[in-house]
Amino acid sequence: MTENMRSLRNFFLYKCLFALTFWNCVSLSVENELFTSVSNEDGSDKKIKSLPYLYTNSHQSKANFDWVLIQNTTESLSLSEITNDNVKKLVALLSNFRRGSRLQNLTLTNVTVDWNALIETFQTVWHSSIEYFNVNGVRQLSHIKSYDFDYSGTSMKAVTMKKVLITDLYFSQNDLYKIFADMNIAALTITESEMIHMLCPSSDSPFRYLNFLNNDLTDLLFQKCDKLIQLETLILQRNKFESLSKVSFMTSRMKSLKYLDISSNLLSHDGADVQCQWAESLTELDLSSNQLMDAVFGCLPVNIKKLSLQNNHITSVPKGMAELKSLKELNLASNRLADLPGCSGFTSLEFLNVEMNSILTPSADFFQSCPQVRELQAGRNPFKCSCELQDFIRLERQSGGKLFGWPAAYVCEYPEDLQGTQLKDFHLTELACNTVLLLVTALLLTLVLVAVVAFLCIYLDVPWYVRMTWQWTQTKRRAWHSHPKERETVLQFHAFISYSERDSLWVKNELIPNLEKGEGCVQLCQHERNFIPGKSIVENIINCIEKSYKSIFVLSPNFVQSEWCHYELYFAHHKLFSENSNSLILILLEPIPPYIIPARYHKLKALMAKRTYMEWPKERSKHPLFWANLRAAISINLLMADGKRCGETDEESF
């Protein structure tokens, strides 16, 4: 045996040990052709004639083989690094595996060939014993032209192509897609290939499974196509579909379609006189991670059993929607729901997922309106632990374990002092949550009048407003007597900023730099740098508001939880009416649901209802316009201590 033959023998022994996972290597000999002998786990020997053209040249060594053998068993063969230079050898090799051979699975990886070579390979495989053909990584596919493919006499069941790169700039799309559209197989997968279209088959197709994951397909796909009559599964995830209505009409002629995944697209549906027509056979639909809103419930398959609308923009399930009598599983996680949906349109619903929405206080009568529901996933919502939530907690105890994820996923978000508390550990006394019982108790203690007055004071916070009005009056009086010659307040600042400490990063990193360092001279009053030590906080607040042209309030859920923000809003509101000025500027940093605003913030509710406020845009492209509008709102020439106007030089003053 020559040295090269020994090298080949050692190489194949190495491959046999590490690549043939489910086989035990027995022997390997090299003569005019290469043979690999393997034994099955049951002890029976199986010998395959392997690679007669690849390793018989005596001058080759391991370092410069044309092919890299990844796996070679009686049923599977994997090859990589296919090029135009060695594709003829590949075709010759595959020609040995005629129908009736044991080889059923072929995988080609890193294929760098032109169109003719690829088609010749496909044609050879088509007339072999191979049933499952996988091609991973086709590069430099060029010179595409029409080819009369012979689909007859094949054992093929499924073709999978991944990461196909076409370098040909000018070619007929039909020449490319027709080859795949007319394949007489049960399953076709083409993924991660930037595919922009696929033709409707020329005749009734045997396709039962199509997977076009992560391509560039649009609403034009399979429109008016009536040849996919056996198709059961269609996967179109991560493409560029936009119209839900057009998708529905695409499926209407697919008489056997059962499962459709069109998640992670750009789908929307406005519902305005737009009709939808789905395949009647469709029972499972995945519409997650799109741009769908409440109107989507007017465009759903009537026979659907499993529906995913996760990660969209749904705020509620509209009443009066078409009834989905067959729907058993509904996923509405990661939307914008404020409450649990009813089951008037889902009479057979068994599983509901509403995790990660905006539900503060779930309806306690959910299981009464949805008697068929066996499992409810409602965790990871911003629950507001209050008396209203007590009923929902009691409902969990009575449901018999229907709340999925209880108790770990059910945690208080509001109020702040209960944040992080599991709902199972949240308890309020019956007296605390029952006003009638409270009044009865007060009557029994002969303190009805005192109880009513106390209740009104607490609810309207009258003592607080009286105290604040008194402090305002006292502060103004002291300022009047201590500086009788300066009874007219001189403006020193363009604006006083009121914000919650939890929003301080935005104020310090966005608001102050963009106003003070922008065009013009802007002087902002901030409590950290402009409050005078030694004076009370209330007095500092009043002085800063008095000496500021405007008062800017940064509104957010954190703002309404801050006592000092309440003080500042009250005094600014007092100035608004006492001086008949238009000095308030409201910036809505984050949406504030009305139900989290305390009752004593009725002035804030009134201001937001009557006054125009500026909303902080999430899109970075809108930030310049936001800052320009804000600067314009606080623009005024201030007279500084040295007698100059803000931003005025000595020469300009002279």
XYZ file of C-alpha atoms in Angstrom:
654
model
C 0.000 0.000 0.000
C 1.430 3.368 -1.038
C 1.897 6.320 1.330
C -1.056 8.198 -0.199
C -3.278 5.142 0.190
C -2.307 4.927 3.877
C -3.173 8.622 4.281
C -6.588 8.021 2.759
C -7.165 5.057 5.018
C -6.225 7.064 8.120
C -8.418 9.952 7.022
C -11.500 7.795 6.595
C -10.898 6.055 9.913
C -10.880 9.500 11.543
C -14.118 10.494 9.798
C -15.699 7.198 10.741
C -14.956 7.737 14.421
C -16.236 11.313 14.616
C -18.873 11.700 11.918
C -20.874 8.455 12.004
C -22.717 9.151 15.221
C -25.090 6.203 15.255
C -22.805 3.606 13.633
C -19.779 1.608 14.756
C -16.861 1.633 12.351
C -15.577 -1.908 11.575
C -13.147 -1.743 8.665
C -12.151 0.334 5.682
C -10.093 -0.682 2.642
C -8.780 1.279 -0.333
C -8.217 -0.269 -3.752
C -9.344 0.992 -7.131
C -12.460 2.389 -5.438
C -13.152 3.396 -1.851
C -15.426 1.325 0.355
C -16.702 1.992 3.864
C -18.027 -0.867 5.908
C -20.245 -0.064 8.885
C -22.338 -2.132 11.230
C -25.712 -1.258 12.647
C -26.516 -1.402 16.355
C -28.211 -4.755 15.824
C -24.888 -6.231 14.622
C -25.778 -6.486 10.920
C -23.091 -5.344 8.474
C -23.839 -2.770 5.800
C -21.309 -1.918 3.094
C -21.614 1.171 0.904
C -19.701 1.939 -2.216
C -18.587 5.464 -1.367
C -17.113 8.311 -3.391
C -15.538 6.380 -6.309
C -14.418 9.578 -8.052
C -13.315 11.697 -5.154
C -10.304 10.033 -3.594
C -8.881 7.582 -6.081
C -6.184 9.848 -7.483
C -2.936 8.613 -6.003
C -1.387 12.065 -5.985
C -3.970 13.631 -3.661
C -3.438 14.079 0.046
C -5.671 15.108 2.934
C -4.651 18.750 2.648
C -5.983 19.345 -0.860
C -9.080 17.156 -1.265
C -11.669 18.618 -3.634
C -14.421 17.621 -1.180
C -14.882 17.671 2.556
C -16.895 14.665 3.752
C -19.071 15.660 6.717
C -21.254 12.585 7.179
C -21.723 9.359 5.251
C -24.095 6.646 6.412
C -26.298 4.157 4.606
C -29.094 6.721 4.409
C -27.442 10.168 4.670
C -24.630 11.977 2.886
C -23.345 15.509 3.529
C -20.847 17.314 1.311
C -19.484 20.850 1.375
C -17.434 23.260 -0.749
C -19.122 22.534 -4.074
C -17.726 24.606 -6.970
C -17.930 24.726 -10.747
C -14.578 22.910 -10.845
C -15.804 19.794 -9.053
C -19.535 19.774 -9.759
C -19.029 17.225 -12.572
C -17.559 14.813 -10.029
C -20.553 15.447 -7.785
C -22.986 14.669 -10.603
C -21.068 11.500 -11.433
C -21.163 10.477 -7.777
C -24.905 11.094 -7.415
C -25.587 9.161 -10.619
C -24.636 5.996 -8.711
C -27.576 6.420 -6.328
C -30.428 5.398 -8.592
C -33.922 4.717 -7.314
C -33.833 1.744 -4.985
C -30.546 2.795 -3.368
C -30.380 3.240 0.409
C -29.336 6.898 0.190
C -32.320 9.060 1.117
C -30.878 12.256 2.609
C -28.409 14.569 0.835
C -27.047 17.835 2.213
C -24.833 20.218 0.232
C -23.187 23.105 2.081
C -21.304 26.117 0.685
C -22.255 25.707 -2.954
C -20.527 28.172 -5.299
C -21.769 27.348 -8.774
C -23.553 28.949 -11.730
C -27.163 28.276 -12.750
C -26.416 25.464 -15.214
C -24.340 23.548 -12.667
C -27.023 23.936 -9.999
C -29.794 22.769 -12.323
C -27.698 19.813 -13.502
C -27.186 18.820 -9.862
C -30.906 19.163 -9.123
C -31.821 17.132 -12.188
C -29.443 14.332 -11.186
C -30.764 14.308 -7.622
C -34.339 14.305 -8.918
C -33.833 10.945 -10.635
C -31.946 9.330 -7.747
C -33.085 7.576 -4.577
C -32.814 10.784 -2.571
C -36.025 11.853 -0.810
C -34.817 14.811 1.263
C -32.477 17.319 -0.398
C -30.951 20.202 1.622
C -28.824 22.991 0.136
C -27.297 25.424 2.619
C -25.431 28.437 1.284
C -25.603 28.930 -2.483
C -23.259 31.728 -3.576
C -22.505 33.404 -6.908
C -25.586 31.986 -8.613
C -25.359 33.528 -12.102
C -26.275 33.082 -15.780
C -29.904 32.216 -14.994
C -31.907 31.159 -18.032
C -34.883 29.035 -18.980
C -34.567 25.287 -18.427
C -36.949 22.474 -19.338
C -36.765 20.543 -16.042
C -37.796 16.876 -16.062
C -39.840 16.267 -12.906
C -40.862 12.703 -13.786
C -39.838 9.518 -12.016
C -38.641 11.012 -8.738
C -38.419 9.791 -5.150
C -38.117 13.354 -3.854
C -40.368 14.416 -0.992
C -38.822 17.627 0.368
C -36.357 20.306 -0.808
C -34.795 22.845 1.544
C -32.702 25.807 0.368
C -31.156 28.302 2.758
C -29.114 31.458 2.140
C -29.232 31.619 -1.643
C -27.287 34.568 -3.081
C -28.036 35.530 -6.693
C -25.334 37.618 -8.358
C -26.981 37.792 -11.767
C -28.402 41.324 -12.224
C -30.366 40.777 -15.432
C -32.517 37.673 -15.792
C -36.140 36.653 -16.136
C -37.768 36.095 -12.751
C -39.960 33.397 -14.295
C -36.912 31.354 -15.341
C -35.788 31.225 -11.710
C -39.058 30.758 -9.815
C -40.738 28.378 -12.288
C -38.224 25.633 -11.464
C -39.308 25.655 -7.811
C -43.002 26.471 -8.298
C -43.576 23.381 -10.475
C -41.752 20.879 -8.264
C -43.852 17.754 -7.741
C -42.963 17.286 -4.068
C -44.782 17.578 -0.754
C -42.558 20.156 0.972
C -40.504 23.146 -0.212
C -38.454 25.451 2.024
C -36.578 28.546 0.822
C -35.341 30.752 3.673
C -32.978 33.693 4.247
C -32.573 34.249 0.508
C -33.998 37.758 -0.150
C -36.602 36.146 -2.403
C -39.044 38.792 -3.696
C -41.623 36.562 -5.393
C -42.782 33.034 -6.137
C -44.868 31.930 -9.101
C -48.142 30.093 -8.869
C -47.604 26.471 -10.030
C -48.513 25.722 -13.644
C -50.873 22.915 -12.643
C -52.436 21.497 -9.487
C -49.516 21.233 -7.094
C -48.803 18.434 -4.595
C -47.269 20.943 -2.169
C -48.520 20.346 1.370
C -45.858 22.419 3.137
C -44.279 25.740 2.039
C -41.791 27.664 4.181
C -40.542 31.042 2.923
C -39.131 32.354 6.221
C -37.070 35.561 6.247
C -37.337 36.740 2.645
C -38.656 39.882 0.912
C -42.053 38.605 -0.217
C -44.917 41.114 -0.532
C -48.707 41.204 -0.879
C -48.370 40.116 -4.514
C -47.577 36.524 -3.532
C -50.019 33.853 -4.827
C -52.770 36.338 -5.640
C -55.542 34.587 -7.631
C -53.555 31.332 -7.444
C -55.851 28.288 -7.439
C -53.214 25.570 -7.910
C -52.228 25.068 -4.250
C -55.236 22.943 -3.464
C -53.345 20.442 -1.254
C -51.330 23.015 0.723
C -51.827 22.579 4.484
C -48.985 24.614 6.046
C -47.721 28.013 4.847
C -44.948 29.882 6.705
C -44.334 33.500 5.658
C -42.698 34.796 8.818
C -40.337 37.816 8.581
C -41.241 39.083 5.117
C -42.750 42.379 3.909
C -46.501 41.806 3.818
C -48.561 44.916 4.600
C -52.259 44.263 3.919
C -54.120 41.730 6.042
C -57.005 41.821 3.585
C -54.783 40.830 0.652
C -53.287 38.013 2.696
C -56.788 36.717 3.395
C -57.676 36.701 -0.304
C -54.380 34.939 -1.047
C -55.497 32.026 1.151
C -59.099 31.936 -0.081
C -58.256 29.534 -2.928
C -56.090 27.246 -0.783
C -58.824 24.734 -0.033
C -56.748 22.572 2.342
C -54.804 25.253 4.230
C -54.825 24.645 7.995
C -51.845 26.601 9.379
C -50.584 30.060 8.373
C -47.663 31.852 10.063
C -47.335 35.432 8.856
C -45.778 36.867 12.003
C -43.083 39.569 12.097
C -44.309 41.392 9.001
C -45.743 44.900 8.497
C -49.407 43.907 8.510
C -52.148 46.415 9.269
C -55.917 46.577 8.760
C -57.943 49.776 9.002
C -61.311 48.048 8.773
C -62.881 50.842 6.727
C -65.059 49.003 4.185
C -62.233 46.515 3.580
C -63.448 42.967 3.072
C -61.559 39.828 4.053
C -61.976 36.316 2.707
C -59.992 33.502 4.309
C -59.701 29.820 3.472
C -62.538 28.050 5.266
C -60.165 25.231 6.224
C -57.773 27.572 8.119
C -57.737 26.658 11.831
C -54.427 28.078 13.118
C -53.170 31.617 12.397
C -50.103 33.444 13.730
C -50.314 37.243 13.307
C -47.880 38.160 16.084
C -45.377 41.036 15.847
C -47.221 43.140 13.281
C -48.914 46.562 13.360
C -52.485 45.416 13.897
C -55.021 47.367 15.966
C -58.550 46.708 17.247
C -59.961 46.548 13.698
C -58.198 43.216 13.163
C -61.137 41.478 14.851
C -63.218 42.352 11.812
C -60.854 40.409 9.530
C -60.346 36.946 10.997
C -61.091 33.415 9.701
C -64.491 32.259 10.943
C -63.327 28.702 11.649
C -60.098 29.603 13.422
C -59.227 27.502 16.477
C -55.841 28.891 17.509
C -54.998 32.583 17.037
C -51.889 34.556 18.031
C -52.058 38.372 18.034
C -49.105 38.816 20.356
C -47.048 42.015 20.173
C -49.406 44.260 18.205
C -51.205 47.543 19.056
C -54.548 46.204 20.307
C -56.238 48.224 23.068
C -59.520 46.292 23.373
C -61.659 43.585 21.815
C -64.531 45.454 20.123
C -68.057 44.553 21.154
C -70.295 43.377 18.360
C -67.483 41.674 16.460
C -68.199 38.603 14.346
C -68.441 35.545 16.574
C -65.557 33.066 16.362
C -67.381 29.994 17.604
C -64.480 27.571 17.056
C -61.727 29.659 18.702
C -60.159 27.741 21.585
C -56.782 29.462 22.083
C -56.158 33.235 21.896
C -52.824 34.969 22.509
C -53.071 38.733 23.144
C -49.820 39.119 25.095
C -47.699 42.273 24.708
C -50.500 44.546 23.519
C -52.165 47.577 25.129
C -55.227 46.060 26.782
C -56.562 47.901 29.828
C -58.824 45.062 30.985
C -59.556 41.397 30.376
C -61.597 40.872 27.200
C -65.022 39.292 27.464
C -65.968 36.075 25.714
C -69.109 37.231 23.917
C -67.351 36.608 20.608
C -65.412 33.527 21.748
C -67.947 31.116 23.197
C -65.590 28.106 22.984
C -62.434 29.841 24.297
C -60.316 27.599 26.551
C -56.906 29.330 26.710
C -56.309 33.099 26.915
C -52.957 34.890 27.196
C -53.005 38.615 28.095
C -49.568 38.898 29.704
C -47.547 42.136 29.458
C -50.448 44.493 28.707
C -51.633 47.589 30.634
C -54.135 45.874 32.915
C -54.231 47.560 36.327
C -57.408 46.065 37.761
C -58.709 42.954 35.941
C -62.456 42.349 35.835
C -63.547 40.028 38.608
C -66.399 38.563 36.558
C -64.120 37.178 33.829
C -64.684 33.493 34.549
C -68.434 34.070 34.772
C -68.484 35.522 31.254
C -65.961 32.913 30.024
C -67.067 29.619 31.615
C -65.174 27.453 29.084
C -61.754 28.983 29.855
C -59.454 26.426 31.457
C -56.323 28.581 31.655
C -55.803 32.353 31.884
C -52.312 33.855 31.555
C -52.608 37.397 32.925
C -49.287 37.821 34.724
C -46.633 40.515 34.242
C -49.197 43.331 34.060
C -48.841 46.615 36.057
C -51.415 45.684 38.691
C -52.754 48.447 40.898
C -53.180 46.927 44.338
C -56.397 48.488 45.577
C -59.785 47.451 46.861
C -60.973 46.701 43.322
C -58.181 44.159 42.940
C -59.341 42.264 46.020
C -62.208 40.757 44.037
C -59.816 39.466 41.380
C -57.587 37.928 44.056
C -60.602 36.177 45.579
C -61.484 35.008 42.081
C -58.127 33.233 41.845
C -58.866 31.299 45.011
C -62.174 30.163 43.558
C -60.907 29.365 40.042
C -59.180 26.136 41.012
C -55.751 26.946 39.573
C -56.845 28.472 36.260
C -54.455 31.418 36.591
C -51.235 30.367 34.855
C -48.053 31.564 36.570
C -49.702 32.302 39.921
C -48.339 33.684 42.174
C -44.864 34.592 40.827
C -46.080 36.472 37.715
C -48.727 38.530 39.564
C -47.055 41.465 41.329
C -48.233 44.941 42.439
C -46.892 47.848 40.376
C -48.958 50.595 42.033
C -49.000 52.216 44.538
C -45.303 52.761 45.022
C -45.155 51.500 48.605
C -46.564 48.131 47.486
C -44.453 47.812 44.350
C -43.028 44.282 44.070
C -45.579 42.732 46.439
C -47.133 39.542 45.122
C -50.901 39.717 44.843
C -51.272 36.700 47.097
C -49.641 38.744 49.895
C -51.813 41.835 49.361
C -54.646 42.131 51.850
C -57.057 44.907 52.833
C -59.625 44.682 55.590
C -63.307 44.533 54.751
C -63.766 47.852 56.516
C -61.135 49.517 54.342
C -62.880 48.460 51.137
C -66.529 48.729 52.139
C -67.814 52.297 52.373
C -71.249 51.169 53.518
C -69.752 49.223 56.391
C -67.625 52.240 57.270
C -70.695 54.475 57.473
C -72.598 51.913 59.520
C -69.680 51.694 61.919
C -69.639 55.481 62.142
C -73.376 55.514 62.902
C -72.936 52.925 65.619
C -70.222 55.070 67.174
C -72.475 58.161 66.878
C -69.857 59.876 64.807
C -71.732 60.023 61.507
C -71.266 63.734 61.037
C -67.593 63.640 61.968
C -67.037 60.654 59.682
C -68.745 62.341 56.719
C -66.787 65.565 57.192
C -63.544 63.652 57.582
C -64.303 61.639 54.467
C -64.992 64.788 52.448
C -61.835 66.432 53.725
C -59.731 63.410 52.898
C -61.280 62.933 49.481
C -61.053 66.598 48.446
C -57.959 67.290 50.566
C -59.436 70.559 51.821
C -56.925 70.958 54.705
C -54.080 70.622 52.268
C -55.443 73.379 50.030
C -56.144 75.622 53.026
C -52.603 75.093 54.296
C -51.103 75.815 50.904
C -53.193 78.963 50.469
C -52.061 80.157 53.889
C -48.397 79.543 53.107
C -48.798 81.386 49.794
C -50.363 84.389 51.529
C -47.729 84.456 54.279
C -44.849 84.220 51.820
C -46.251 87.070 49.693
C -46.781 89.203 52.820
C -43.220 88.663 54.053
C -41.841 89.548 50.637
C -43.997 92.715 50.571
C -42.758 93.965 53.951
C -39.120 92.938 53.569
C -38.701 94.655 50.154
C -41.218 97.508 49.999
C -39.316 99.195 47.165
C -39.372 96.082 45.008
C -43.048 95.318 45.035
C -42.991 94.600 41.353
C -41.291 91.241 40.837
C -38.385 91.261 38.349
C -38.218 88.191 36.132
C -34.879 86.399 36.442
C -35.585 83.140 34.672
C -37.209 82.086 31.440
C -38.769 79.081 33.101
C -39.036 77.158 36.352
C -38.837 73.377 35.871
C -41.037 71.059 37.945
C -40.439 67.320 37.644
C -40.312 64.076 39.563
C -36.915 62.957 40.779
C -37.460 59.727 38.830
C -37.530 61.768 35.622
C -34.392 63.744 36.512
C -32.196 61.934 33.979
C -34.362 63.154 31.114
C -34.451 66.700 32.514
C -30.685 66.868 33.045
C -29.636 65.052 29.875
C -32.290 66.314 27.431
C -34.351 69.300 28.593
C -31.741 71.556 30.228
C -28.903 71.015 27.676
C -31.211 71.528 24.674
C -32.682 74.763 26.065
C -29.683 76.397 27.733
C -27.070 75.373 25.174
C -29.240 76.011 22.151
C -29.662 79.232 20.243
C -30.300 82.344 22.328
C -29.806 83.016 26.005
C -32.071 80.841 28.185
C -31.997 80.918 31.983
C -33.733 77.970 33.677
C -34.618 77.706 37.339
C -33.967 74.265 38.838
C -34.419 73.432 42.516
C -30.979 71.778 42.852
C -29.083 74.910 41.846
C -31.464 77.855 42.452
C -33.200 77.117 45.772
C -31.781 79.418 48.484
C -30.426 77.573 51.543
C -32.119 78.561 54.777
C -35.510 79.217 53.261
C -38.313 76.690 53.472
C -39.006 74.524 50.455
C -42.433 76.075 50.006
C -40.990 79.583 50.085
C -38.318 78.618 47.563
C -40.965 77.168 45.262
C -43.086 80.318 45.420
C -40.093 82.622 44.837
C -38.863 80.607 41.863
C -42.308 80.570 40.265
C -42.698 84.308 40.873
C -39.337 85.096 39.270
C -39.879 82.880 36.240
C -41.603 83.899 33.027
C -43.006 80.389 32.568
C -43.384 77.221 34.632
C -42.585 73.963 32.834
C -44.145 70.790 34.237
C -42.735 67.438 33.100
C -45.745 65.126 33.388
C -45.476 61.358 33.768
C -46.859 58.624 36.053
C -43.951 59.503 38.384
C -45.114 63.148 38.550
C -48.498 62.319 40.064
C -46.807 60.209 42.734
C -44.670 63.162 43.953
C -45.958 65.354 46.784
C -43.608 68.223 45.945
C -44.692 68.215 42.310
C -48.220 68.682 43.635
C -47.075 71.736 45.610
C -45.374 73.272 42.589
C -48.399 72.649 40.357
C -50.718 74.238 42.912
C -48.643 77.415 43.279
C -48.172 77.780 39.540
C -51.914 77.315 39.066
C -52.506 79.963 41.744
C -50.270 82.401 39.838
C -52.140 81.596 36.637
C -55.408 82.874 38.089
C -54.119 85.575 40.463
C -52.135 87.351 37.736
C -54.311 86.301 34.803
C -51.152 85.094 33.038
C -50.517 82.293 30.604
C -47.461 80.945 32.375
C -47.963 77.162 32.375
C -46.258 74.806 29.901
C -47.141 71.105 30.192
C -44.786 68.509 28.707
C -46.190 64.972 28.572
C -43.070 62.815 28.931
C -45.016 59.560 29.289
C -48.759 58.841 28.954
C -50.662 59.164 32.252
C -53.714 56.872 32.427
C -56.519 58.860 34.082
C -57.154 56.117 36.603
C -53.736 56.492 38.272
C -54.155 60.236 38.920
C -55.154 60.761 42.595
C -58.432 62.543 43.250
C -56.739 65.633 44.679
C -55.022 66.159 41.333
C -58.311 67.380 39.868
C -56.534 70.576 38.821
C -54.074 68.561 36.790
C -56.942 66.689 35.139
C -58.637 69.994 34.368
C -55.442 71.515 32.955
C -54.778 68.513 30.712
C -58.391 68.617 29.511
C -58.477 72.366 28.766
C -54.889 73.339 27.909
C -52.716 72.219 25.041
C -49.727 70.226 26.174
C -46.516 69.268 24.372
C -45.932 65.535 23.979
C -42.339 64.264 23.976
C -41.906 62.455 20.635
C -40.331 58.996 20.664
C -39.065 59.448 17.100
C -35.647 61.139 17.175
C -36.396 62.922 13.900
C -39.122 64.993 15.633
C -36.900 66.194 18.491
C -35.584 69.380 16.754
C -39.143 70.619 16.132
C -40.066 69.859 19.754
C -37.162 71.924 21.108
C -37.860 74.762 18.669
C -41.493 74.989 19.809
C -40.471 74.884 23.469
C -37.867 77.650 23.034
C -40.469 79.790 21.276
C -42.894 79.302 24.179
C -40.421 80.636 26.784
C -38.808 83.284 24.614
C -38.482 86.667 26.371
C -35.693 89.214 26.903
C -34.810 89.198 30.592
C -33.256 92.187 32.355
C -30.164 90.900 34.187
C -28.681 92.254 37.434
C -26.122 94.374 35.516
C -28.897 96.156 33.585
C -28.324 94.297 30.321
C -30.738 92.143 28.465
C -30.052 88.368 28.468
C -27.466 87.668 25.802
C -26.665 91.393 25.224
C -22.984 92.464 24.945
C -21.468 95.713 26.281
C -21.268 97.208 22.780
C -24.894 96.338 22.048
C -25.963 97.882 25.367
C -24.093 101.077 24.608
